[in-house]
Every structure is written in C-alpha cells, then in structure tokens.
Amino acid sequence: MPFNSDEHFVNMAEWLALESEAEVQRMAERRKLFGSAKAERSGESILDLTILDHGRGLGGRHLITLGKRNRTAPMPWHRLSAGSPVVVSNFGDDDGASLSGVVSRRKPDSLQIALDHWPDWEIFRVDLAADEVTRQRMMSAIHTAMQSRGRLAEIRKTLMGERPPEFGEAAEITFRSELNASQQAAVRFALSAYDVGIIHGPPGTGKTTTVAELIVQAVERGAKVLACAPTNTAVDNLLERLIAHQQNVVRLGHPARVSQALQDHTLDGLVEQSEEMSVIKSMRREADDLFRRADRYTRAQPARGEKAELRREARQLLGHAKLMEKRAMDYFIDRADVICATTTLNPSLIGERRFDLVVIDEACQSVEPGCWIPLLRCDRVVLAGDHCQLPPTILSREASEAGLKTSLMERVINLYGSQVTRMLEVQYRMHDHIMNFSAQQFYDERLVSDASVSSHLLCDLPDVAARELTNSPVLFIDTAGAGWDEECEPEGLSRMNIREAELILKYTQELVDAGLSPKQIAVIAPYAAQARFLRRQNTLQDLEIDTVDGFQGREKEAVLISLVRSNPKGEVGFLAETRRMNVALTRARRKLIVVGDSATVGGHPFFSDLIDYVQSIDGYRSVWEITDVE
C-alpha cells in the first residue's frame, strides 16, 4: 500500500522533535537522579577527572587526555567510545559553563577528547551528549525531500510505493573477491537496480564483503559512489575493505570519530599532508601574532586605527587560509571515486555534488530520516542490512510506536518484498546447532552453514581441552523452580538476577580453565543492571560483558546469555523484542550457553520454541541437574 509522501515526511519531522525532547529529558533526569556519586552507574558519565596529557589534533583541535584524579582509582565502565559526542564541564559546578567535544580515543585508564576550545578548569566531569547537530541535518533533509524535483522526486516516489522500481539486465562480472553464489547474485542484482536494491545479510553471511565488492564493481563501471553507514565503526569496516581493494577513497567525518589506523584516508588527514598545509599553517601563525599584537598593552598610545588594522589583516589572513583549505578539500573530494561517511554527514562538505550510487550499509540501524541525508544526492540507492536484527535505538516511546522504529530498509521490504531484495544465504560464523533456531524463526530456513563452520566446536581450537562443556555447541540451563527471582536495581531503572549472574561467571571460569582465552568469550545480558552486576563480580581480565546492543555485528567463540527474568507473573518485558534475542543468539561461533527460567519466559511463543529446539538437540539441562541449588 503506497504512502502519502507529504504526510509521511511531516510525521517524520514530528517524530524527530519527540525524540529530541526525550533525549534532553533523559539526560536531565539521569543527572538529577544519580547526583554526583552515583552518576557513573549509568555508563554515560565519568566524574572527578584531571588532565593527564594534552596536544593538538587535525584542524587545530585541542586533544586533552583525562584520567581519574585519584590515579589509584580505576576508570568506571562506561559507554563513551571513539566518536561519542560529549559535554565536558567543571566537576562540582553543575550550573557552570561547559564545552562540547568528541571522544577521540579510549583506553582502560583514560579518555582522550577533542575540543575546539581549551577548558579552563582543573577537575572535570564528562557526560554523553545529545547530538542536536545530527538531528537538525535530518530535519533539513526531510524538508528538502518533500520539495524535491527531477531524479530525487522519482527516487522518493519509488521509496514511498508511488512508482514501481525498475531493473535492467544483470551484467556479466569478473569478481574481485571470492564470493559464494548468493553473494554474487546479490551484487549482480544490486548493479541492475535503476532505483533501489536491497542486500539482506543475516548474521555471519559476509554482507560487508559483498557490499565492498558491489562498490568496486560500480567504480569499474565509471560510477561515483557515496558509501554510508549509521555508525562510525560500520563506516570504518567498509573503508578497510575498500582500501584492501586499492580503491581511491576518502573518509569524511570528525577525525576523532575515525579509527586511528585509517586517519591517513580521512579528508582532514589528506589535507594535513598536502603541500598547501605548510602555507596554511604559516598564515594562521601570522594571524595569531597579529591578534596578539593588537591586544598587547603598551605604554605608548598606538596610532589611531592601528589596532583595528592589525585585526583586519589577521582576519584577512585567516580568510585566505580557510579558502586555501577549502580548495584542498575540494581537490581530494573531486578526485575520489568513493566517499565514505556516516549517514549523518556534513552536507556542506559535499556541496552540490551528486553520486551515481549511494550505498547505505547497516541500513536497519538508522532511523529513516538519517538515510535521507545521503539520499538527496543519489541517482540510485542500495540498502544493505538485516531487518531481523536490532532496529534503530529510539528513546521516545511515542515516536517509536508511531513509526520512527521502522527503518527505511524494513519499510521498503514491506512495500516490495523479494522484488527489490536478494538475501545472502551462506553463513561463515556458527555451528549448525547455533544457527538453526534463528534460521527457522527469522530466515525461512534459507540460511545454511558453510562447511568450514557447520560442525566446529571449542574443543577443536588449539590448547582447548575436550570436556563436556567444550565438545557440544549449545547449552540451555533452565532455572525453573530454583527460586532465583529477578530483582530491581536500587534506582529502579533496570533488572538483575544475582543467582543467574553467579552461574554465568562460574561457567565462564570453566571455559577459561578448559583453555579458552577470556578475549574469546562474551557475556550478554539484556538488562543493563545485570551487565553492571556481572562486571562488578567478574575477575577475568579482557572478558567482555555488555548488553545486546553492544554486540551487534560482533562475534566470539563462546557466548553466555543471562535472560534475567524470573517472576510468578510470567512477565518477560522487552525480551519479547525477538529481534534483540536474534542478535544475542547469533554472536557465538562454537558455543552458546543460555541461562533462563522456563516457567517465566516459556509463556512467550518465541522462548517456548527455543526451549523445544534445545531439547531436540540435547542442549537442555535443568539447573537441578548441574548444581546444588540452595
């Protein structure tokens, strides 16, 4: 059924406004609820920091490295990673001035932050920030799309179901990568799309490899390509593949948001290394000197207008330097065959340039308004991702339920189905028994394992002992009847299950004792409180513990999942979001361990099917069988 285009765009603008309000309100409530001592528990704030080091980054930005003022105190667990927008403020002065910055590097005991201005404080607080700049770019893109003409109007009509998508003949291709049949078919199909094509990549199917091959083939056919993804990590993953293919590629974005190893391919990095940069720096130094001379106090009265003239010369020099820098930037953008950027790229860097092809990887992780920023500049688009995994993260329940949670890719699949979609069908990650349940629930049993992974086990790894725990792929431990009830965190924000956590850590230690490295293991808890408790109790260095969201796109040899919910009412909360569970269940390569209460979760059809499945593969155990329950 077609959408009313104008109504849909008006709705998207309203949803973004609701999301903005929700994010600002959430940050205010967090700050107020936790106060100073408890703020760090959210993972979105770090307190009592001091400057350990400082320097200058690209574009003259200040790079300050912050660590705990008490150097014996560990940095708390937090969600601030490279690229996170943050607010830096004077610790202890909640109503004082603050500076906006971006996390440029994260280490276990410190955090490096890029700032445009020097922070004139001694003790610092860092908080995750709302990204209003990004939201404004989305708003602008929506309004432009509503008024579109020409080719953009045709693309918009197709994406709204008002104009059918068209396809040409699939061309003969000499592939540059070793692709399986379904990957090759997806590349051919995407190249044949005149308007929109979709590559559906379930877990472990080599979607990024396929997307990179598509871009290489498009460039060989003379196309200029804009390659996007909603996260910096996803953009960098794609960039690495394109560099390996020796593509002429430029990465846009704040240098602090780009992996350190890829800095030489960023626009800032290329300009920094250009011949013009020495002249630009010289002009800026001269301008700074002129400003200092103009501001200097002297005993002699300066000639009338002398200070104003010095400042005018300084501004003129800075203007020339900025113009030279812009010309250098334009040079590198114009000569690139592929531009890589997040979907929320800065439109001013692109100017009026258009692209023969826009590719949006991990498209299902972006809200639809975010996709319209690159869509404004394309003649055709390919969306890649998996609508059966996590949807975009949205704070406003009202906006989510109204429609913001539905990604552009999911909506287009709902419109056209297989007419615009090709699915990658071979996965290279999981043992068959780990894969099969998700294949049944989400992928119409079309997903199959490559022979290289279909039967691999932990005991096949070097130095891992063959034990009951390591020579089978799936274990579901049912805690029904044990009285391991869930409980609310003291602040009431999330849920935890202490006995489940203790059992998870016991099995984690057993895996390590069998020869597995903690780096090869992940512990996943759907609830943040359970993840926090597990981190506090864990003694294994390099063991990753996080919520489901933190592991999307990731994999480990062994994954342990605590379902947490155990209550007499059978309430499962947001465990009912089955796409979230699909992500959790498909992170493991060789061993999946799930701990949960069947009496609670078994009332939901998805978990009832999961329990039936693990019983069918002899992966089910009652907690009464494996431990002395108190």
C-alpha positions as CSV (number, residue, x, y, z in Angstrom):
1,M,0.0,0.0,0.0
2,P,1.5,3.4,-1.0
3,F,2.3,6.0,1.5
4,N,1.1,9.6,1.3
5,S,4.5,11.1,0.8
6,D,3.9,14.5,2.3
7,E,2.1,13.1,5.3
8,H,4.9,10.6,5.9
9,F,7.6,13.4,5.8
10,V,5.6,15.6,8.1
11,N,5.2,12.7,10.5
12,M,9.0,12.0,10.5
13,A,9.7,15.6,11.4
14,E,7.3,15.3,14.4
15,W,8.9,12.1,15.5
16,L,12.3,13.7,15.4
17,A,11.0,16.5,17.6
18,L,9.7,14.0,20.1
19,E,13.0,12.1,20.1
20,S,14.9,15.4,20.7
21,E,12.6,16.1,23.7
22,A,13.0,12.6,25.1
23,E,16.8,12.7,24.8
24,V,17.1,16.1,26.6
25,Q,14.7,14.9,29.3
26,R,16.5,11.7,29.8
27,M,19.9,13.4,30.2
28,A,18.4,15.8,32.8
29,E,16.7,13.0,34.7
30,R,19.9,10.9,34.7
31,R,21.9,13.9,36.0
32,K,19.4,14.7,38.7
33,L,18.7,11.1,39.7
34,F,22.2,9.9,40.1
35,G,23.6,13.1,41.7
36,S,27.4,13.2,41.7
37,A,28.4,10.0,43.4
38,K,26.0,7.7,41.6
39,A,26.2,9.3,38.1
40,E,28.8,6.9,36.9
41,R,26.5,3.9,37.3
42,S,24.6,4.9,34.1
43,G,27.7,4.4,32.0
44,E,27.1,7.8,30.5
45,S,29.1,10.0,32.9
46,I,32.6,10.0,34.3
47,L,33.4,12.2,37.3
48,D,36.4,13.6,39.1
49,L,38.8,13.7,36.2
50,T,42.0,15.6,35.6
51,I,44.2,16.3,32.6
52,L,47.0,13.8,32.1
53,D,48.2,15.0,28.8
54,H,47.3,17.4,26.0
55,G,48.2,18.2,22.4
56,R,46.9,19.4,19.1
57,G,45.0,17.4,16.6
58,L,43.9,17.9,13.0
59,G,42.2,21.2,12.3
60,G,43.9,22.8,15.3
61,R,41.6,21.0,17.8
62,H,42.7,20.6,21.4
63,L,43.2,16.9,22.4
64,I,43.0,16.5,26.2
65,T,43.6,13.2,27.9
66,L,41.6,12.8,31.1
67,G,42.0,10.3,33.8
68,K,40.8,9.8,37.4
69,R,42.3,12.5,39.7
70,N,43.0,9.6,42.2
71,R,45.3,7.7,39.9
72,T,44.8,4.5,42.0
73,A,41.0,4.6,41.3
74,P,40.0,2.6,38.2
75,M,38.0,4.2,35.4
76,P,34.4,3.0,35.7
77,W,32.8,1.0,32.9
78,H,31.2,3.5,30.5
79,R,29.6,3.8,27.1
80,L,31.8,6.6,25.9
81,S,33.7,5.3,22.9
82,A,35.6,6.9,20.0
83,G,33.2,9.2,18.2
84,S,30.8,9.8,21.1
85,P,29.6,13.4,21.4
86,V,30.2,14.6,25.0
87,V,29.8,17.6,27.3
88,V,32.9,18.5,29.3
89,S,32.2,20.6,32.4
90,N,33.8,21.7,35.7
91,F,33.2,18.9,38.2
92,G,31.2,20.2,41.2
93,D,29.7,23.1,39.3
94,D,26.6,21.7,37.7
95,D,25.3,25.0,36.6
96,G,28.6,26.3,35.2
97,A,29.9,26.6,31.7
98,S,30.5,23.5,29.6
99,L,32.2,22.6,26.3
100,S,31.0,20.3,23.6
101,G,33.6,17.7,22.4
102,V,34.1,14.3,20.8
103,V,35.8,11.3,22.3
104,S,38.9,10.6,20.1
105,R,40.4,7.7,21.9
106,R,39.5,5.4,24.7
107,K,42.0,3.5,26.9
108,P,41.3,1.4,30.1
109,D,42.6,4.2,32.3
110,S,41.9,7.4,30.3
111,L,39.8,9.1,27.8
112,Q,41.1,11.5,25.0
113,I,38.6,14.2,24.0
114,A,38.8,16.6,21.0
115,L,37.7,20.2,21.9
116,D,37.5,23.3,19.8
117,H,38.4,25.4,22.8
118,W,40.7,25.0,25.8
119,P,38.9,24.0,29.0
120,D,39.9,26.4,31.8
121,W,39.3,24.1,34.7
122,E,41.2,21.7,37.0
123,I,38.7,19.0,37.7
124,F,36.4,17.7,35.1
125,R,33.1,15.9,34.5
126,V,32.3,14.2,31.1
127,D,28.8,13.3,30.1
128,L,27.4,11.7,27.0
129,A,25.7,14.5,25.0
130,A,22.6,14.8,22.9
131,D,23.5,15.2,19.2
132,E,21.3,18.1,18.1
133,V,23.5,18.9,15.1
134,T,22.7,15.5,13.6
135,R,19.0,16.0,14.3
136,Q,19.0,19.3,12.5
137,R,20.6,17.7,9.5
138,M,17.9,15.1,9.4
139,M,15.2,17.8,9.7
140,S,16.8,19.7,6.8
141,A,17.0,16.6,4.6
142,I,13.3,15.8,5.3
143,H,12.2,19.3,4.2
144,T,14.3,19.2,1.1
145,A,13.0,15.7,0.1
146,M,9.4,17.0,0.5
147,Q,10.1,19.7,-2.1
148,S,12.2,17.5,-4.5
149,R,12.1,17.7,-8.2
150,G,13.7,15.7,-11.0
151,R,15.5,12.4,-10.2
152,L,15.2,12.9,-6.5
153,A,11.5,13.1,-6.8
154,E,11.5,9.8,-8.8
155,I,13.6,8.1,-6.1
156,R,11.3,9.4,-3.4
157,K,8.2,8.1,-5.2
158,T,9.7,4.7,-5.6
159,L,10.6,4.6,-1.9
160,M,7.1,5.6,-1.0
161,G,5.4,2.9,-3.2
162,E,4.1,5.5,-5.7
163,R,6.3,4.4,-8.6
164,P,7.4,0.8,-9.2
165,P,11.2,0.1,-9.0
166,E,12.9,-0.8,-12.3
167,F,15.7,-3.2,-13.1
168,G,17.9,-3.8,-16.1
169,E,19.7,-6.9,-17.2
170,A,22.2,-8.4,-14.8
171,A,25.7,-7.8,-16.3
172,E,28.5,-10.3,-16.6
173,I,31.0,-9.7,-13.9
174,T,34.6,-10.6,-13.2
175,F,34.6,-10.6,-9.4
176,R,37.5,-9.2,-7.4
177,S,36.6,-11.2,-4.2
178,E,35.9,-14.9,-3.6
179,L,32.1,-14.8,-3.3
180,N,29.6,-17.6,-3.0
181,A,26.7,-17.9,-5.4
182,S,24.2,-15.9,-3.3
183,Q,26.7,-13.1,-2.8
184,Q,27.4,-13.0,-6.5
185,A,23.7,-12.9,-7.2
186,A,23.3,-10.0,-4.8
187,V,26.0,-8.0,-6.4
188,R,24.6,-8.6,-9.9
189,F,21.1,-7.7,-8.7
190,A,22.2,-4.5,-7.0
191,L,24.1,-3.3,-10.1
192,S,20.9,-3.9,-12.2
193,A,18.7,-1.7,-10.0
194,Y,17.7,1.6,-11.6
195,D,16.1,3.0,-8.4
196,V,16.6,0.8,-5.3
197,G,18.0,-2.6,-4.5
198,I,18.4,-4.3,-1.1
199,I,21.0,-6.8,0.1
200,H,19.7,-8.7,3.0
201,G,22.6,-10.1,5.1
202,P,21.7,-12.3,8.0
203,P,24.4,-12.9,10.7
204,G,27.8,-14.1,9.5
205,T,26.9,-14.1,5.8
206,G,29.7,-11.7,4.7
207,K,27.5,-8.7,4.0
208,T,30.3,-6.1,4.3
209,T,32.4,-8.2,1.9
210,T,29.5,-8.3,-0.6
211,V,28.9,-4.5,-0.3
212,A,32.6,-3.7,-0.8
213,E,32.5,-5.9,-4.0
214,L,29.4,-4.0,-5.2
215,I,31.2,-0.7,-4.8
216,V,34.3,-1.9,-6.6
217,Q,32.2,-3.1,-9.5
218,A,30.3,0.1,-9.7
219,V,33.5,2.2,-9.7
220,E,34.9,0.0,-12.5
221,R,31.7,0.9,-14.5
222,G,32.5,4.6,-14.0
223,A,30.3,5.4,-11.1
224,K,31.0,7.9,-8.3
225,V,29.9,6.3,-5.1
226,L,28.8,7.6,-1.7
227,A,29.2,4.8,0.8
228,C,27.5,5.3,4.2
229,A,26.5,3.6,7.4
230,P,24.8,4.9,10.5
231,T,27.8,4.3,12.8
232,N,31.5,5.2,12.5
233,T,32.5,1.6,13.2
234,A,30.5,0.3,10.3
235,V,31.9,3.0,8.0
236,D,35.4,2.2,9.1
237,N,34.8,-1.6,8.5
238,L,33.7,-0.8,4.9
239,L,36.6,1.7,4.4
240,E,39.1,-1.0,5.4
241,R,37.7,-3.4,2.8
242,L,37.8,-0.7,0.1
243,I,41.4,0.2,0.9
244,A,42.3,-3.5,0.6
245,H,40.7,-3.3,-2.9
246,Q,43.0,-0.3,-3.6
247,Q,40.1,2.0,-4.2
248,N,40.6,5.8,-4.4
249,V,38.5,6.5,-1.3
250,V,38.2,9.5,1.1
251,R,36.7,9.2,4.5
252,L,34.6,12.2,5.7
253,G,33.9,13.0,9.4
254,H,35.5,14.4,12.5
255,P,38.9,12.8,12.8
256,A,38.1,11.8,16.4
257,R,35.4,9.6,15.1
258,V,37.6,7.7,12.7
259,S,39.8,4.7,13.7
260,Q,43.4,5.7,14.3
261,A,44.7,3.3,11.7
262,L,42.6,5.0,9.0
263,Q,43.5,8.6,9.7
264,D,45.6,8.9,6.5
265,H,42.5,8.3,4.4
266,T,40.3,11.0,6.1
267,L,39.8,14.3,4.4
268,D,41.5,16.1,7.3
269,G,44.4,13.7,7.1
270,L,44.9,14.2,3.4
271,V,44.7,17.9,3.7
272,E,47.1,17.9,6.6
273,Q,49.7,16.1,4.4
274,S,49.1,18.3,1.3
275,E,51.7,20.8,0.1
276,E,49.3,23.7,0.8
277,M,49.2,22.9,4.5
278,S,52.6,24.4,5.3
279,V,51.4,27.7,3.8
280,I,48.0,27.5,5.6
281,K,49.7,26.9,9.0
282,S,52.1,29.8,8.3
283,M,49.2,32.1,7.6
284,R,47.4,31.1,10.7
285,R,50.5,31.6,12.9
286,E,50.9,35.1,11.4
287,A,47.3,35.9,12.1
288,D,47.6,34.7,15.7
289,D,50.7,37.0,16.0
290,L,48.7,40.0,14.6
291,F,45.9,39.4,17.1
292,R,48.4,39.3,20.0
293,R,50.0,42.5,18.8
294,A,46.6,44.2,18.6
295,D,45.7,43.0,22.1
296,R,49.0,43.9,23.7
297,Y,49.1,46.7,26.2
298,T,51.9,49.3,25.7
299,R,52.9,52.5,27.5
300,A,52.8,54.4,24.2
301,Q,49.5,55.3,22.8
302,P,49.0,53.4,19.5
303,A,48.3,55.3,16.3
304,R,44.6,55.9,15.7
305,G,43.1,52.8,14.0
306,E,46.3,50.8,14.3
307,K,44.8,48.0,16.4
308,A,41.8,47.8,14.1
309,E,44.1,47.5,11.1
310,L,46.1,44.7,12.7
311,R,42.9,42.8,13.4
312,R,41.6,43.4,9.9
313,E,44.9,42.0,8.5
314,A,44.6,38.9,10.8
315,R,41.0,38.2,9.7
316,Q,42.0,38.6,6.1
317,L,44.9,36.1,6.6
318,L,42.5,33.6,8.3
319,G,40.1,34.1,5.4
320,H,42.8,33.3,2.8
321,A,43.9,30.2,4.9
322,K,40.3,29.0,5.1
323,L,39.9,29.4,1.3
324,M,43.1,27.5,0.6
325,E,42.0,24.7,3.0
326,K,38.6,24.5,1.2
327,R,40.3,24.3,-2.2
328,A,42.5,21.4,-0.9
329,M,39.4,19.7,0.5
330,D,37.5,20.1,-2.8
331,Y,40.5,18.6,-4.7
332,F,40.6,15.4,-2.7
333,I,36.8,15.0,-2.7
334,D,36.6,15.6,-6.5
335,R,39.4,13.1,-7.3
336,A,38.0,10.3,-5.1
337,D,35.9,7.5,-6.7
338,V,34.3,6.6,-3.3
339,I,33.4,8.9,-0.4
340,C,32.8,7.1,2.9
341,A,30.8,8.8,5.6
342,T,28.2,8.2,8.2
343,T,24.6,8.7,7.0
344,T,24.5,12.0,9.0
345,L,27.4,13.5,7.1
346,N,28.0,17.2,7.0
347,P,26.3,18.4,3.8
348,S,28.5,21.5,3.4
349,L,31.5,19.2,2.7
350,I,29.7,17.7,-0.3
351,G,28.2,20.9,-1.6
352,E,26.1,20.3,-4.7
353,R,27.9,17.1,-5.8
354,R,25.7,14.2,-6.8
355,F,26.6,10.5,-6.9
356,D,25.7,7.7,-9.4
357,L,25.2,5.3,-6.5
358,V,24.6,5.7,-2.8
359,V,25.2,2.6,-0.7
360,I,23.9,2.5,2.9
361,D,25.3,-0.4,4.9
362,E,23.7,-1.4,8.2
363,A,20.7,0.5,7.0
364,C,18.3,-1.1,9.5
365,Q,20.2,0.5,12.4
366,S,19.4,4.0,11.1
367,V,16.1,5.8,11.6
368,E,14.7,6.7,8.2
369,P,15.3,10.5,8.5
370,G,19.0,9.7,8.8
371,C,19.0,7.9,5.4
372,W,17.5,10.9,3.6
373,I,20.7,13.0,4.1
374,P,22.7,10.8,1.6
375,L,19.6,10.0,-0.5
376,L,19.2,13.7,-1.5
377,R,22.4,13.2,-3.6
378,C,21.9,9.9,-5.4
379,D,20.7,8.6,-8.7
380,R,20.1,5.2,-7.3
381,V,20.5,3.5,-3.9
382,V,21.4,0.1,-2.5
383,L,20.4,-0.6,1.1
384,A,22.2,-3.4,3.0
385,G,21.5,-4.8,6.4
386,D,19.2,-7.2,8.3
387,H,15.7,-6.1,9.4
388,C,15.6,-9.2,11.6
389,Q,18.2,-7.8,13.9
390,L,18.2,-4.8,16.2
391,P,16.1,-1.8,15.0
392,P,17.3,1.8,15.5
393,T,17.7,2.9,19.1
394,I,14.9,5.3,20.0
395,L,14.3,6.9,23.3
396,S,10.8,8.4,22.7
397,R,8.2,5.6,23.1
398,E,5.6,7.8,21.4
399,A,7.8,8.4,18.4
400,S,8.9,4.7,18.2
401,E,5.3,3.4,18.3
402,A,4.2,6.0,15.8
403,G,6.7,4.7,13.2
404,L,10.2,6.0,13.9
405,K,11.4,2.5,14.8
406,T,10.7,1.3,11.3
407,S,13.8,1.7,9.2
408,L,13.7,2.8,5.6
409,M,15.0,-0.7,4.6
410,E,12.3,-2.5,6.5
411,R,9.6,-0.2,5.1
412,V,10.8,-0.8,1.5
413,I,10.9,-4.6,2.1
414,N,7.3,-4.3,3.4
415,L,6.4,-2.5,0.2
416,Y,8.1,-4.7,-2.4
417,G,9.4,-7.8,-0.8
418,S,11.5,-10.1,-3.0
419,Q,11.1,-7.7,-5.9
420,V,13.8,-5.5,-4.5
421,T,15.7,-7.9,-2.2
422,R,18.4,-10.5,-2.5
423,M,19.3,-12.5,0.6
424,L,22.8,-13.8,1.4
425,E,22.2,-17.5,2.3
426,V,25.5,-18.9,3.5
427,Q,26.9,-18.0,6.9
428,Y,30.5,-18.4,8.0
429,R,30.2,-18.0,11.8
430,M,28.1,-20.5,13.6
431,H,27.9,-24.2,14.3
432,D,24.7,-25.6,12.7
433,H,23.0,-26.1,16.1
434,I,23.6,-22.4,17.0
435,M,22.4,-21.2,13.6
436,N,19.3,-23.4,13.1
437,F,16.9,-21.8,15.5
438,S,17.4,-18.3,14.1
439,A,17.2,-19.8,10.6
440,Q,13.8,-21.3,11.4
441,Q,12.4,-18.2,13.3
442,F,13.7,-15.4,11.0
443,Y,15.0,-16.6,7.7
444,D,12.5,-19.2,6.4
445,E,15.2,-21.9,6.8
446,R,17.1,-20.5,3.8
447,L,20.2,-19.8,5.9
448,V,22.8,-22.5,5.7
449,S,26.3,-23.0,7.2
450,D,29.5,-23.2,5.2
451,A,31.2,-26.5,5.6
452,S,34.1,-24.7,7.4
453,V,31.9,-23.8,10.4
454,S,29.0,-26.2,10.3
455,S,30.4,-28.6,12.9
456,H,33.2,-26.7,14.6
457,L,33.5,-26.9,18.4
458,L,35.5,-25.3,21.1
459,C,37.5,-28.5,21.6
460,D,38.8,-28.1,18.0
461,L,40.7,-25.0,19.0
462,P,44.3,-25.2,19.9
463,D,45.0,-25.7,23.6
464,V,41.3,-26.2,24.5
465,A,40.7,-29.4,26.3
466,A,37.9,-31.8,25.2
467,R,35.4,-31.7,28.0
468,E,31.6,-32.0,28.2
469,L,31.4,-28.2,28.1
470,T,33.7,-27.8,25.1
471,N,32.5,-30.7,22.9
472,S,28.9,-29.6,22.4
473,P,27.6,-26.4,20.8
474,V,24.5,-25.4,22.7
475,L,23.5,-25.5,26.4
476,F,20.3,-24.1,27.9
477,I,20.2,-24.1,31.7
478,D,16.6,-23.9,33.0
479,T,16.4,-22.4,36.4
480,A,12.6,-23.0,36.8
481,G,11.7,-23.9,40.4
482,A,15.0,-22.8,41.8
483,G,13.7,-19.6,43.3
484,W,16.2,-17.5,41.5
485,D,13.9,-14.5,41.3
486,E,14.8,-11.3,39.5
487,E,15.1,-8.0,41.4
488,C,15.1,-4.3,40.6
489,E,18.2,-2.3,40.8
490,P,18.1,0.1,43.8
491,E,17.4,3.1,41.5
492,G,14.6,1.1,39.8
493,L,15.9,1.6,36.3
494,S,16.7,-1.9,35.3
495,R,16.6,-5.6,36.4
496,M,19.1,-8.1,37.6
497,N,19.3,-11.7,38.7
498,I,22.1,-12.4,41.1
499,R,22.0,-16.2,41.1
500,E,22.0,-16.3,37.3
501,A,24.9,-14.0,37.2
502,E,26.9,-16.2,39.6
503,L,26.2,-19.2,37.4
504,I,27.2,-17.4,34.3
505,L,30.5,-16.4,35.8
506,K,31.0,-20.0,37.1
507,Y,30.7,-21.3,33.5
508,T,32.9,-18.5,32.2
509,Q,35.7,-19.6,34.6
510,E,35.2,-23.3,33.5
511,L,35.7,-22.2,29.8
512,V,38.9,-20.4,30.8
513,D,40.0,-23.4,32.8
514,A,39.5,-25.6,29.7
515,G,41.9,-23.4,27.8
516,L,39.8,-20.6,26.2
517,S,41.1,-17.1,26.5
518,P,38.8,-14.5,28.1
519,K,39.1,-12.5,24.9
520,Q,37.3,-15.3,23.1
521,I,34.3,-15.1,25.4
522,A,31.4,-12.7,25.6
523,V,28.7,-12.4,28.3
524,I,25.5,-10.8,27.2
525,A,22.7,-9.6,29.5
526,P,19.6,-8.0,28.0
527,Y,19.3,-5.7,31.1
528,A,21.9,-3.0,31.9
529,A,21.7,-3.7,35.7
530,Q,22.6,-7.4,35.1
531,A,25.6,-6.3,32.9
532,R,26.7,-3.9,35.6
533,F,26.5,-6.5,38.4
534,L,28.4,-9.0,36.2
535,R,31.2,-6.5,35.6
536,R,31.5,-5.8,39.3
537,Q,31.7,-9.5,40.1
538,N,34.0,-10.5,37.2
539,T,37.7,-11.2,37.9
540,L,38.8,-12.2,34.4
541,Q,40.7,-9.5,32.6
542,D,39.7,-9.0,28.9
543,L,36.3,-10.7,29.4
544,E,33.6,-8.6,27.5
545,I,30.3,-8.1,29.3
546,D,27.6,-5.9,27.8
547,T,24.0,-5.6,26.8
548,V,22.8,-6.9,23.4
549,D,23.2,-3.6,21.7
550,G,26.9,-3.6,22.4
551,F,27.4,-6.8,20.5
552,Q,25.5,-6.2,17.2
553,G,27.9,-7.0,14.4
554,R,30.3,-8.8,16.7
555,E,31.2,-12.4,17.3
556,K,33.0,-14.5,19.9
557,E,34.0,-18.2,20.1
558,A,31.8,-18.6,23.2
559,V,28.8,-16.5,24.3
560,L,26.9,-16.8,27.6
561,I,23.5,-15.1,27.9
562,S,21.6,-14.4,31.1
563,L,17.9,-13.9,30.4
564,V,17.3,-12.4,33.9
565,R,13.5,-12.5,34.0
566,S,12.2,-14.9,36.7
567,N,8.8,-13.9,38.3
568,P,5.5,-15.5,39.2
569,K,3.6,-13.4,36.7
570,G,5.5,-14.6,33.7
571,E,6.5,-11.1,32.6
572,V,9.3,-11.0,30.1
573,G,9.5,-7.3,29.4
574,F,11.5,-6.3,26.4
575,L,12.8,-9.9,26.0
576,A,9.6,-10.0,23.8
577,E,11.6,-8.0,21.2
578,T,12.6,-11.1,19.4
579,R,14.9,-9.3,17.0
580,R,17.0,-8.4,20.0
581,M,17.2,-12.0,21.0
582,N,18.1,-13.0,17.4
583,V,21.2,-10.8,17.8
584,A,22.2,-12.3,21.2
585,L,21.7,-15.9,20.0
586,T,23.8,-15.4,16.8
587,R,27.0,-13.9,18.3
588,A,28.6,-17.3,19.2
589,R,30.8,-19.3,16.8
590,R,31.3,-22.6,18.6
591,K,29.5,-22.4,22.0
592,L,26.2,-20.8,23.1
593,I,25.1,-21.0,26.8
594,V,21.8,-19.5,27.8
595,V,20.6,-19.3,31.4
596,G,16.9,-18.6,32.0
597,D,13.7,-19.6,33.8
598,S,11.3,-21.5,31.5
599,A,8.4,-21.0,33.9
600,T,8.7,-17.3,33.2
601,V,9.9,-16.9,29.6
602,G,8.3,-20.1,28.3
603,G,4.9,-18.4,28.2
604,H,6.1,-16.4,25.2
605,P,5.9,-18.3,21.9
606,F,9.5,-17.4,20.9
607,F,11.0,-18.8,24.1
608,S,8.7,-21.8,24.1
609,D,10.0,-22.6,20.6
610,L,13.6,-22.0,21.8
611,I,13.2,-24.5,24.7
612,D,11.6,-27.1,22.4
613,Y,14.5,-26.6,20.0
614,V,17.3,-27.0,22.6
615,Q,15.6,-30.2,23.8
616,S,15.6,-31.5,20.3
617,I,19.4,-31.2,20.0
618,D,20.0,-32.4,23.5
619,G,21.1,-29.0,24.7
620,Y,18.6,-28.6,27.5
621,R,19.6,-29.1,31.2
622,S,17.8,-28.2,34.4
623,V,19.7,-26.3,37.0
624,W,18.9,-29.1,39.3
625,E,21.0,-31.5,37.2
626,I,24.2,-29.4,37.2
627,T,24.5,-27.7,40.5
628,D,23.4,-28.0,44.1
629,V,20.5,-25.5,44.3
630,E,20.1,-23.8,47.6
